[in-house]
């Protein structure tokens, strides 16, 4: 309360009591002629400048300058003086030039207003002055009454003394406080006061004086450069530190980087001797400083945490606003409004507001640190925390009993000789302190001399108290070990004590990352154990589990610690060989296969002989774990088909390249793109009843590699089914086929039926089925031309589901064909349960039909059965005319095969109205013409 009363009394006394320095008018500007030409004498200057235009002021360059001013001769009997306010004049000489008389040298002296030349009584005529400018600037000369100049000098001296005395006392007091509190923010504030003092003195034209001493122009120029740079740096640092909690971590870091970059640019510009660069640096410092300051204040004003912080932030905003208004007056050259005691008092008040805000910020920081320390003490009394204090050199000054036990310090006297680095690695204490303020812990590990020993883990909390650190440690080694074990359980297969799918895929991701970053090779194998399901069925799962465990032990015996074994299926495993390629890993893989296949495995009294196979590949940097598993699985299937123990896909083998191309195609399809290497072809299906009146065909998928050579379609489809991408391919095939038919339906007038295959995986996918009918609903008029082929074996897996799907297609006008009929476990009793429109006889029966009478009888019975059930039949793989003729005699409705035509590009199908031009075999053409003529 007392300080407020004192402040109120000072304000009232300043406003009520009469001012000792009565206001006076300023000097009167004289009309002046300027020249930058060097003249030897005043008379030469007079003669040369006599006819030059007159101005009140001029912007003149660095170097020698002459000016010729005409005196105001009113009241010549009163004392008068001339004033040149520029403080950067290195040398100056003035002469009075009365009419028809020789020049009279004028006496010069310097005061707070500038350079002054006293005029003799009754002086008249003109005055010539020669000066050397230290830097470019505006030059003007004014004439003052001697009494007014004396009053103005006293008033400005008083204001300058008030400014210097007030700010220097405030800076000195702040510096003393910083020494006692050891808080660097007070040091920064003290420097900011001094910079403000010099900056305002510069703006008001007083900076050539410092504590009563006059600075030489050269020293003054460097002083201005230094003050400009230091003012920007101290303002930026002070405001960012003052409001760092309101800014947030990201904005605070960005402002720090912006301020640092601008400081470096300013420093470079100010070191340069160019006057233009100095002027540019002044503008840059002003605008950049204003932008940074107001950015900080706006964030702080709307993100305060306490009421006192709000009021102090508001005070800083008011102070900054008042300082900004003062700068505007200076920019408008209205400095006479500012060169008085009340204005200097307002300026001191603004600096005092910033000082109070800084003190409040430091007080709140200290209060928060004390609160955190008390929380640590209370927490220590309730939980087993280790409390410690670190000194400025980061040696322990204090450790409580819990901390000494955690760090195994037996003697309390040993603590001061031990530092943080003896137990832990260096940490960022500022980041730890900020995390502690948010209630977050920082996890650290103790340095251990034994690399095999499990690390001890601690949770750290700390707060900065001056140069000291107050903190706590909590031993969480047991909890960390438990979490690690739980993590291992999530990545491990409990039965075989190997990695599970998640664990082995994580290891594969690490290996692929190493391959991408540093090129470390890695081989991978897919191991399949045969007959395990049979063991489970015949002898129970207990025997099967023991057999699996013993097989894994044999495999692990051949592996090193770096090589990983993971189980991804009931009898399927993945093995990683980091650091080696597939060719080197093959030898290790062969040892494993030999150990599994050569000797039986005993479970109790029973012996079991396992037949295992393995596919080995090189990991590629473009692969994902599931893609690598699919490639290795394909290699393992090839090993089974070829009756080999191991099949190797090396990095540069065409099998691995083909698989990578497949992955690229699948990924592009999954992203909704149409790959360039996937396309459709059409194989004609000829009607044996009206061969020249129809042009039906089957849509077939084809894929080519980057090099342009075709890939095996069946392998592509198998890989797509393994990877779950077959539904995407089926969707693309149906969409593309319908779009093509829609585009060319007028040309395809004789095309009554277009056959499209549907995968069994897609048939059992509800989301795909819904998408498929959505595609068909978009083109209902062309859906009536489709015949969807479903493999017989897939159709029989779920009769009810297949029946519903067929009925739904038929309601839309599409037809349904049972593909590969007769290839598997065909039961004619199932056929009547499925409402198929067409039976497509498996090609293996047709190709070998003429080799025996039995085959002919089987095909003939299938044709008769289809006709009796009201279905049509198609024979595929027809490769010779004899077979074609026999099928025609049996009454087969449609035939398809190379004897008719191979698959054609869609553009070729558009060139013909019937099938005859597509048949290249002359015997087949003759047969077609024969049966066409016979039936005409």
mmCIF file of C-alpha atoms in Angstrom, residues 100-394:
data_model
loop_
_atom_site.group_PDB
_atom_site.id
_atom_site.type_symbol
_atom_site.label_atom_id
_atom_site.label_comp_id
_atom_site.label_asym_id
_atom_site.label_seq_id
_atom_site.Cartn_x
_atom_site.Cartn_y
_atom_site.Cartn_z
ATOM 1 C CA UNK A 100 30.709 43.701 -48.508
ATOM 2 C CA UNK A 101 32.799 42.547 -45.550
ATOM 3 C CA UNK A 102 35.302 39.708 -45.043
ATOM 4 C CA UNK A 103 34.048 36.440 -43.414
ATOM 5 C CA UNK A 104 33.987 36.287 -39.601
ATOM 6 C CA UNK A 105 34.654 32.880 -37.973
ATOM 7 C CA UNK A 106 31.969 31.873 -35.437
ATOM 8 C CA UNK A 107 32.719 30.256 -32.109
ATOM 9 C CA UNK A 108 31.348 26.696 -31.846
ATOM 10 C CA UNK A 109 30.536 24.441 -28.916
ATOM 11 C CA UNK A 110 28.536 21.242 -28.348
ATOM 12 C CA UNK A 111 25.721 20.551 -25.852
ATOM 13 C CA UNK A 112 22.813 18.140 -25.482
ATOM 14 C CA UNK A 113 21.017 19.776 -28.420
ATOM 15 C CA UNK A 114 23.889 19.462 -30.902
ATOM 16 C CA UNK A 115 26.484 21.848 -32.388
ATOM 17 C CA UNK A 116 25.861 25.517 -31.443
ATOM 18 C CA UNK A 117 27.342 28.693 -33.005
ATOM 19 C CA UNK A 118 26.701 31.993 -31.187
ATOM 20 C CA UNK A 119 25.902 34.999 -33.460
ATOM 21 C CA UNK A 120 27.240 38.518 -32.774
ATOM 22 C CA UNK A 121 24.727 41.221 -31.941
ATOM 23 C CA UNK A 122 23.282 42.937 -35.027
ATOM 24 C CA UNK A 123 24.574 40.058 -37.163
ATOM 25 C CA UNK A 124 23.025 39.940 -40.626
ATOM 26 C CA UNK A 125 23.618 38.449 -44.017
ATOM 27 C CA UNK A 126 24.479 34.776 -44.496
ATOM 28 C CA UNK A 127 26.345 32.014 -42.703
ATOM 29 C CA UNK A 128 28.562 29.461 -44.445
ATOM 30 C CA UNK A 129 29.441 26.150 -42.754
ATOM 31 C CA UNK A 130 31.804 23.364 -43.790
ATOM 32 C CA UNK A 131 31.391 19.930 -42.195
ATOM 33 C CA UNK A 132 32.460 16.316 -42.620
ATOM 34 C CA UNK A 133 29.592 13.808 -42.250
ATOM 35 C CA UNK A 134 30.473 10.462 -40.668
ATOM 36 C CA UNK A 135 27.388 8.873 -42.259
ATOM 37 C CA UNK A 136 24.681 9.980 -44.690
ATOM 38 C CA UNK A 137 21.765 11.790 -43.066
ATOM 39 C CA UNK A 138 19.414 14.756 -42.958
ATOM 40 C CA UNK A 139 21.098 18.147 -42.363
ATOM 41 C CA UNK A 140 19.258 21.311 -41.256
ATOM 42 C CA UNK A 141 20.248 24.524 -39.512
ATOM 43 C CA UNK A 142 17.986 26.423 -37.128
ATOM 44 C CA UNK A 143 18.200 29.852 -35.557
ATOM 45 C CA UNK A 144 17.316 30.216 -31.869
ATOM 46 C CA UNK A 145 16.968 33.093 -29.448
ATOM 47 C CA UNK A 146 19.771 32.634 -26.934
ATOM 48 C CA UNK A 147 17.379 32.533 -23.974
ATOM 49 C CA UNK A 148 15.123 29.929 -25.603
ATOM 50 C CA UNK A 149 18.129 27.787 -26.458
ATOM 51 C CA UNK A 150 19.370 27.964 -22.873
ATOM 52 C CA UNK A 151 15.942 26.877 -21.596
ATOM 53 C CA UNK A 152 15.702 24.052 -24.136
ATOM 54 C CA UNK A 153 19.216 22.896 -23.251
ATOM 55 C CA UNK A 154 18.350 22.845 -19.543
ATOM 56 C CA UNK A 155 15.085 21.024 -20.200
ATOM 57 C CA UNK A 156 16.746 18.384 -22.392
ATOM 58 C CA UNK A 157 19.604 17.978 -19.907
ATOM 59 C CA UNK A 158 17.043 17.428 -17.161
ATOM 60 C CA UNK A 159 15.158 14.856 -19.262
ATOM 61 C CA UNK A 160 18.389 13.092 -20.206
ATOM 62 C CA UNK A 161 19.504 13.020 -16.586
ATOM 63 C CA UNK A 162 16.119 11.673 -15.520
ATOM 64 C CA UNK A 163 16.300 9.008 -18.232
ATOM 65 C CA UNK A 164 19.869 7.945 -17.449
ATOM 66 C CA UNK A 165 19.451 8.146 -13.691
ATOM 67 C CA UNK A 166 16.169 6.241 -13.603
ATOM 68 C CA UNK A 167 17.151 3.412 -15.919
ATOM 69 C CA UNK A 168 20.699 3.018 -14.623
ATOM 70 C CA UNK A 169 19.481 2.830 -11.023
ATOM 71 C CA UNK A 170 16.853 0.282 -12.092
ATOM 72 C CA UNK A 171 19.494 -1.699 -14.021
ATOM 73 C CA UNK A 172 21.945 -1.586 -11.106
ATOM 74 C CA UNK A 173 19.290 -2.683 -8.627
ATOM 75 C CA UNK A 174 18.264 -5.557 -10.920
ATOM 76 C CA UNK A 175 21.900 -6.632 -11.316
ATOM 77 C CA UNK A 176 22.327 -6.700 -7.525
ATOM 78 C CA UNK A 177 19.155 -8.794 -7.217
ATOM 79 C CA UNK A 178 20.513 -11.230 -9.811
ATOM 80 C CA UNK A 179 23.715 -11.651 -7.779
ATOM 81 C CA UNK A 180 21.773 -12.456 -4.635
ATOM 82 C CA UNK A 181 19.176 -14.744 -6.239
ATOM 83 C CA UNK A 182 21.490 -16.301 -8.838
ATOM 84 C CA UNK A 183 18.752 -15.987 -11.410
ATOM 85 C CA UNK A 184 19.970 -15.260 -14.921
ATOM 86 C CA UNK A 185 16.665 -13.688 -15.920
ATOM 87 C CA UNK A 186 17.474 -10.636 -13.757
ATOM 88 C CA UNK A 187 20.821 -10.260 -15.536
ATOM 89 C CA UNK A 188 18.990 -10.280 -18.863
ATOM 90 C CA UNK A 189 16.516 -7.687 -17.559
ATOM 91 C CA UNK A 190 19.351 -5.444 -16.369
ATOM 92 C CA UNK A 191 20.992 -5.553 -19.807
ATOM 93 C CA UNK A 192 17.608 -4.813 -21.399
ATOM 94 C CA UNK A 193 17.274 -1.629 -19.289
ATOM 95 C CA UNK A 194 20.685 -0.373 -20.432
ATOM 96 C CA UNK A 195 19.878 -1.159 -24.073
ATOM 97 C CA UNK A 196 16.551 0.673 -23.735
ATOM 98 C CA UNK A 197 18.352 3.674 -22.310
ATOM 99 C CA UNK A 198 20.731 3.934 -25.244
ATOM 100 C CA UNK A 199 18.023 3.146 -27.798
ATOM 101 C CA UNK A 200 15.710 5.937 -26.559
ATOM 102 C CA UNK A 201 18.623 8.361 -26.288
ATOM 103 C CA UNK A 202 19.460 7.555 -29.914
ATOM 104 C CA UNK A 203 15.842 8.135 -30.979
ATOM 105 C CA UNK A 204 15.738 11.532 -29.208
ATOM 106 C CA UNK A 205 19.163 12.604 -30.473
ATOM 107 C CA UNK A 206 20.955 12.390 -27.099
ATOM 108 C CA UNK A 207 23.079 9.297 -27.637
ATOM 109 C CA UNK A 208 26.221 11.332 -28.373
ATOM 110 C CA UNK A 209 26.317 11.979 -24.610
ATOM 111 C CA UNK A 210 26.965 9.203 -22.075
ATOM 112 C CA UNK A 211 27.058 10.072 -18.369
ATOM 113 C CA UNK A 212 28.163 13.617 -19.208
ATOM 114 C CA UNK A 213 30.833 12.554 -21.694
ATOM 115 C CA UNK A 214 30.650 13.222 -25.427
ATOM 116 C CA UNK A 215 31.317 10.349 -27.856
ATOM 117 C CA UNK A 216 33.302 10.888 -31.039
ATOM 118 C CA UNK A 217 31.272 10.344 -34.254
ATOM 119 C CA UNK A 218 33.174 7.163 -35.172
ATOM 120 C CA UNK A 219 32.644 5.708 -31.682
ATOM 121 C CA UNK A 220 29.000 6.813 -31.762
ATOM 122 C CA UNK A 221 28.406 4.966 -35.036
ATOM 123 C CA UNK A 222 29.735 1.675 -33.672
ATOM 124 C CA UNK A 223 27.846 2.293 -30.432
ATOM 125 C CA UNK A 224 24.604 2.532 -32.417
ATOM 126 C CA UNK A 225 25.334 -0.696 -34.276
ATOM 127 C CA UNK A 226 26.095 -2.529 -31.053
ATOM 128 C CA UNK A 227 23.021 -1.144 -29.281
ATOM 129 C CA UNK A 228 20.794 -2.097 -32.224
ATOM 130 C CA UNK A 229 21.992 -5.700 -32.132
ATOM 131 C CA UNK A 230 21.937 -6.025 -28.326
ATOM 132 C CA UNK A 231 18.480 -4.427 -28.051
ATOM 133 C CA UNK A 232 17.038 -6.966 -30.474
ATOM 134 C CA UNK A 233 18.752 -9.927 -28.772
ATOM 135 C CA UNK A 234 17.829 -8.904 -25.209
ATOM 136 C CA UNK A 235 14.210 -8.146 -26.152
ATOM 137 C CA UNK A 236 13.846 -11.479 -27.951
ATOM 138 C CA UNK A 237 15.449 -13.466 -25.111
ATOM 139 C CA UNK A 238 13.620 -11.610 -22.345
ATOM 140 C CA UNK A 239 10.133 -11.977 -23.802
ATOM 141 C CA UNK A 240 10.569 -15.615 -24.865
ATOM 142 C CA UNK A 241 11.863 -16.559 -21.405
ATOM 143 C CA UNK A 242 9.256 -14.447 -19.650
ATOM 144 C CA UNK A 243 6.324 -16.091 -21.417
ATOM 145 C CA UNK A 244 7.776 -19.500 -22.338
ATOM 146 C CA UNK A 245 5.050 -21.428 -20.513
ATOM 147 C CA UNK A 246 2.297 -19.530 -22.321
ATOM 148 C CA UNK A 247 3.872 -20.102 -25.732
ATOM 149 C CA UNK A 248 4.006 -23.871 -25.622
ATOM 150 C CA UNK A 249 6.971 -26.040 -26.503
ATOM 151 C CA UNK A 250 6.667 -25.918 -30.308
ATOM 152 C CA UNK A 251 6.050 -22.168 -30.657
ATOM 153 C CA UNK A 252 8.764 -21.398 -28.089
ATOM 154 C CA UNK A 253 11.249 -23.479 -30.069
ATOM 155 C CA UNK A 254 10.260 -21.813 -33.349
ATOM 156 C CA UNK A 255 10.588 -18.326 -31.881
ATOM 157 C CA UNK A 256 13.987 -19.258 -30.473
ATOM 158 C CA UNK A 257 15.168 -20.393 -33.896
ATOM 159 C CA UNK A 258 13.672 -17.320 -35.604
ATOM 160 C CA UNK A 259 15.319 -14.962 -33.118
ATOM 161 C CA UNK A 260 18.676 -16.698 -33.477
ATOM 162 C CA UNK A 261 18.536 -16.548 -37.273
ATOM 163 C CA UNK A 262 17.572 -12.860 -37.275
ATOM 164 C CA UNK A 263 20.326 -12.072 -34.766
ATOM 165 C CA UNK A 264 22.924 -13.665 -37.032
ATOM 166 C CA UNK A 265 21.598 -11.736 -40.052
ATOM 167 C CA UNK A 266 21.690 -8.478 -38.085
ATOM 168 C CA UNK A 267 25.218 -9.146 -36.870
ATOM 169 C CA UNK A 268 26.450 -9.725 -40.419
ATOM 170 C CA UNK A 269 24.692 -6.612 -41.723
ATOM 171 C CA UNK A 270 26.016 -4.397 -38.926
ATOM 172 C CA UNK A 271 29.616 -5.545 -39.344
ATOM 173 C CA UNK A 272 29.568 -4.340 -42.937
ATOM 174 C CA UNK A 273 30.732 -0.696 -43.365
ATOM 175 C CA UNK A 274 27.958 0.157 -45.854
ATOM 176 C CA UNK A 275 25.567 2.879 -44.652
ATOM 177 C CA UNK A 276 22.715 1.372 -46.666
ATOM 178 C CA UNK A 277 23.168 -1.957 -44.893
ATOM 179 C CA UNK A 278 23.067 -0.150 -41.555
ATOM 180 C CA UNK A 279 19.807 1.518 -42.544
ATOM 181 C CA UNK A 280 18.394 -1.843 -43.709
ATOM 182 C CA UNK A 281 19.489 -3.480 -40.475
ATOM 183 C CA UNK A 282 17.679 -0.769 -38.512
ATOM 184 C CA UNK A 283 14.428 -1.433 -40.362
ATOM 185 C CA UNK A 284 14.877 -5.218 -40.037
ATOM 186 C CA UNK A 285 15.504 -4.989 -36.302
ATOM 187 C CA UNK A 286 12.489 -2.722 -35.816
ATOM 188 C CA UNK A 287 10.005 -4.786 -37.793
ATOM 189 C CA UNK A 288 11.299 -8.202 -36.709
ATOM 190 C CA UNK A 289 11.460 -7.157 -33.055
ATOM 191 C CA UNK A 290 7.926 -5.783 -33.203
ATOM 192 C CA UNK A 291 6.611 -8.954 -34.877
ATOM 193 C CA UNK A 292 8.293 -11.267 -32.356
ATOM 194 C CA UNK A 293 7.200 -9.162 -29.380
ATOM 195 C CA UNK A 294 3.554 -8.924 -30.370
ATOM 196 C CA UNK A 295 3.405 -12.624 -31.320
ATOM 197 C CA UNK A 296 4.628 -13.513 -27.857
ATOM 198 C CA UNK A 297 2.297 -11.055 -26.093
ATOM 199 C CA UNK A 298 -0.823 -12.142 -27.999
ATOM 200 C CA UNK A 299 -0.214 -15.804 -27.102
ATOM 201 C CA UNK A 300 0.580 -14.909 -23.496
ATOM 202 C CA UNK A 301 -2.501 -12.697 -23.085
ATOM 203 C CA UNK A 302 -4.895 -15.477 -24.093
ATOM 204 C CA UNK A 303 -3.091 -18.408 -22.452
ATOM 205 C CA UNK A 304 -2.475 -17.207 -18.919
ATOM 206 C CA UNK A 305 -2.697 -19.709 -16.067
ATOM 207 C CA UNK A 306 -3.241 -17.433 -13.039
ATOM 208 C CA UNK A 307 -4.969 -14.098 -12.474
ATOM 209 C CA UNK A 308 -1.768 -12.384 -11.363
ATOM 210 C CA UNK A 309 -0.052 -13.599 -14.511
ATOM 211 C CA UNK A 310 -2.877 -12.082 -16.568
ATOM 212 C CA UNK A 311 -2.497 -8.671 -14.941
ATOM 213 C CA UNK A 312 1.245 -8.655 -15.319
ATOM 214 C CA UNK A 313 0.936 -9.735 -18.947
ATOM 215 C CA UNK A 314 -1.563 -6.955 -19.481
ATOM 216 C CA UNK A 315 0.907 -4.527 -17.879
ATOM 217 C CA UNK A 316 3.632 -5.648 -20.291
ATOM 218 C CA UNK A 317 1.207 -5.168 -23.194
ATOM 219 C CA UNK A 318 0.422 -1.609 -21.998
ATOM 220 C CA UNK A 319 4.121 -0.857 -21.572
ATOM 221 C CA UNK A 320 4.943 -2.231 -25.020
ATOM 222 C CA UNK A 321 2.060 -0.275 -26.541
ATOM 223 C CA UNK A 322 3.240 2.994 -24.957
ATOM 224 C CA UNK A 323 6.763 2.382 -26.193
ATOM 225 C CA UNK A 324 5.363 1.703 -29.654
ATOM 226 C CA UNK A 325 3.439 5.007 -29.593
ATOM 227 C CA UNK A 326 6.656 6.783 -28.640
ATOM 228 C CA UNK A 327 8.424 5.206 -31.598
ATOM 229 C CA UNK A 328 5.616 6.410 -33.875
ATOM 230 C CA UNK A 329 6.102 10.004 -32.635
ATOM 231 C CA UNK A 330 9.821 9.684 -33.271
ATOM 232 C CA UNK A 331 9.170 8.338 -36.753
ATOM 233 C CA UNK A 332 6.895 11.336 -37.442
ATOM 234 C CA UNK A 333 9.704 13.648 -36.207
ATOM 235 C CA UNK A 334 7.555 14.974 -33.370
ATOM 236 C CA UNK A 335 10.266 14.505 -30.778
ATOM 237 C CA UNK A 336 9.594 17.855 -29.107
ATOM 238 C CA UNK A 337 6.526 16.201 -27.532
ATOM 239 C CA UNK A 338 8.773 13.598 -25.946
ATOM 240 C CA UNK A 339 11.695 15.647 -24.677
ATOM 241 C CA UNK A 340 10.214 16.502 -21.277
ATOM 242 C CA UNK A 341 10.062 15.107 -17.780
ATOM 243 C CA UNK A 342 6.526 13.587 -17.799
ATOM 244 C CA UNK A 343 7.220 11.703 -21.012
ATOM 245 C CA UNK A 344 10.484 10.332 -19.631
ATOM 246 C CA UNK A 345 8.557 9.391 -16.491
ATOM 247 C CA UNK A 346 6.067 7.416 -18.603
ATOM 248 C CA UNK A 347 8.953 5.668 -20.322
ATOM 249 C CA UNK A 348 10.489 4.756 -16.953
ATOM 250 C CA UNK A 349 7.077 3.524 -15.821
ATOM 251 C CA UNK A 350 6.885 1.225 -18.865
ATOM 252 C CA UNK A 351 10.257 -0.285 -18.018
ATOM 253 C CA UNK A 352 9.133 -0.667 -14.416
ATOM 254 C CA UNK A 353 6.037 -2.595 -15.565
ATOM 255 C CA UNK A 354 8.249 -5.037 -17.449
ATOM 256 C CA UNK A 355 10.462 -5.355 -14.379
ATOM 257 C CA UNK A 356 7.435 -6.130 -12.204
ATOM 258 C CA UNK A 357 6.226 -8.741 -14.702
ATOM 259 C CA UNK A 358 9.677 -10.336 -14.683
ATOM 260 C CA UNK A 359 9.762 -10.377 -10.896
ATOM 261 C CA UNK A 360 6.300 -11.920 -10.812
ATOM 262 C CA UNK A 361 7.351 -14.583 -13.318
ATOM 263 C CA UNK A 362 10.402 -15.453 -11.229
ATOM 264 C CA UNK A 363 8.313 -15.463 -8.050
ATOM 265 C CA UNK A 364 5.792 -17.855 -9.607
ATOM 266 C CA UNK A 365 8.596 -20.092 -10.898
ATOM 267 C CA UNK A 366 10.117 -20.199 -7.418
ATOM 268 C CA UNK A 367 6.693 -20.897 -5.918
ATOM 269 C CA UNK A 368 6.156 -23.771 -8.395
ATOM 270 C CA UNK A 369 9.580 -25.216 -7.605
ATOM 271 C CA UNK A 370 8.871 -25.059 -3.866
ATOM 272 C CA UNK A 371 5.493 -26.693 -4.450
ATOM 273 C CA UNK A 372 7.107 -29.455 -6.486
ATOM 274 C CA UNK A 373 9.751 -29.937 -3.822
ATOM 275 C CA UNK A 374 7.075 -30.181 -1.143
ATOM 276 C CA UNK A 375 5.191 -32.676 -3.291
ATOM 277 C CA UNK A 376 8.368 -34.713 -3.588
ATOM 278 C CA UNK A 377 8.844 -34.611 0.170
ATOM 279 C CA UNK A 378 5.229 -35.618 0.820
ATOM 280 C CA UNK A 379 5.475 -38.303 -1.828
ATOM 281 C CA UNK A 380 8.635 -39.589 -0.197
ATOM 282 C CA UNK A 381 6.852 -39.944 3.104
ATOM 283 C CA UNK A 382 4.117 -42.019 1.461
ATOM 284 C CA UNK A 383 6.118 -44.071 -1.033
ATOM 285 C CA UNK A 384 9.645 -45.469 -1.251
ATOM 286 C CA UNK A 385 11.182 -42.715 -3.401
ATOM 287 C CA UNK A 386 14.830 -41.822 -3.465
ATOM 288 C CA UNK A 387 15.313 -38.053 -3.065
ATOM 289 C CA UNK A 388 18.513 -36.358 -4.163
ATOM 290 C CA UNK A 389 20.041 -32.939 -4.679
ATOM 291 C CA UNK A 390 22.622 -32.237 -7.389
ATOM 292 C CA UNK A 391 24.941 -29.238 -7.222
ATOM 293 C CA UNK A 392 26.136 -27.034 -10.044
ATOM 294 C CA UNK A 393 28.824 -29.612 -10.967
ATOM 295 C CA UNK A 394 26.156 -32.362 -10.939
#
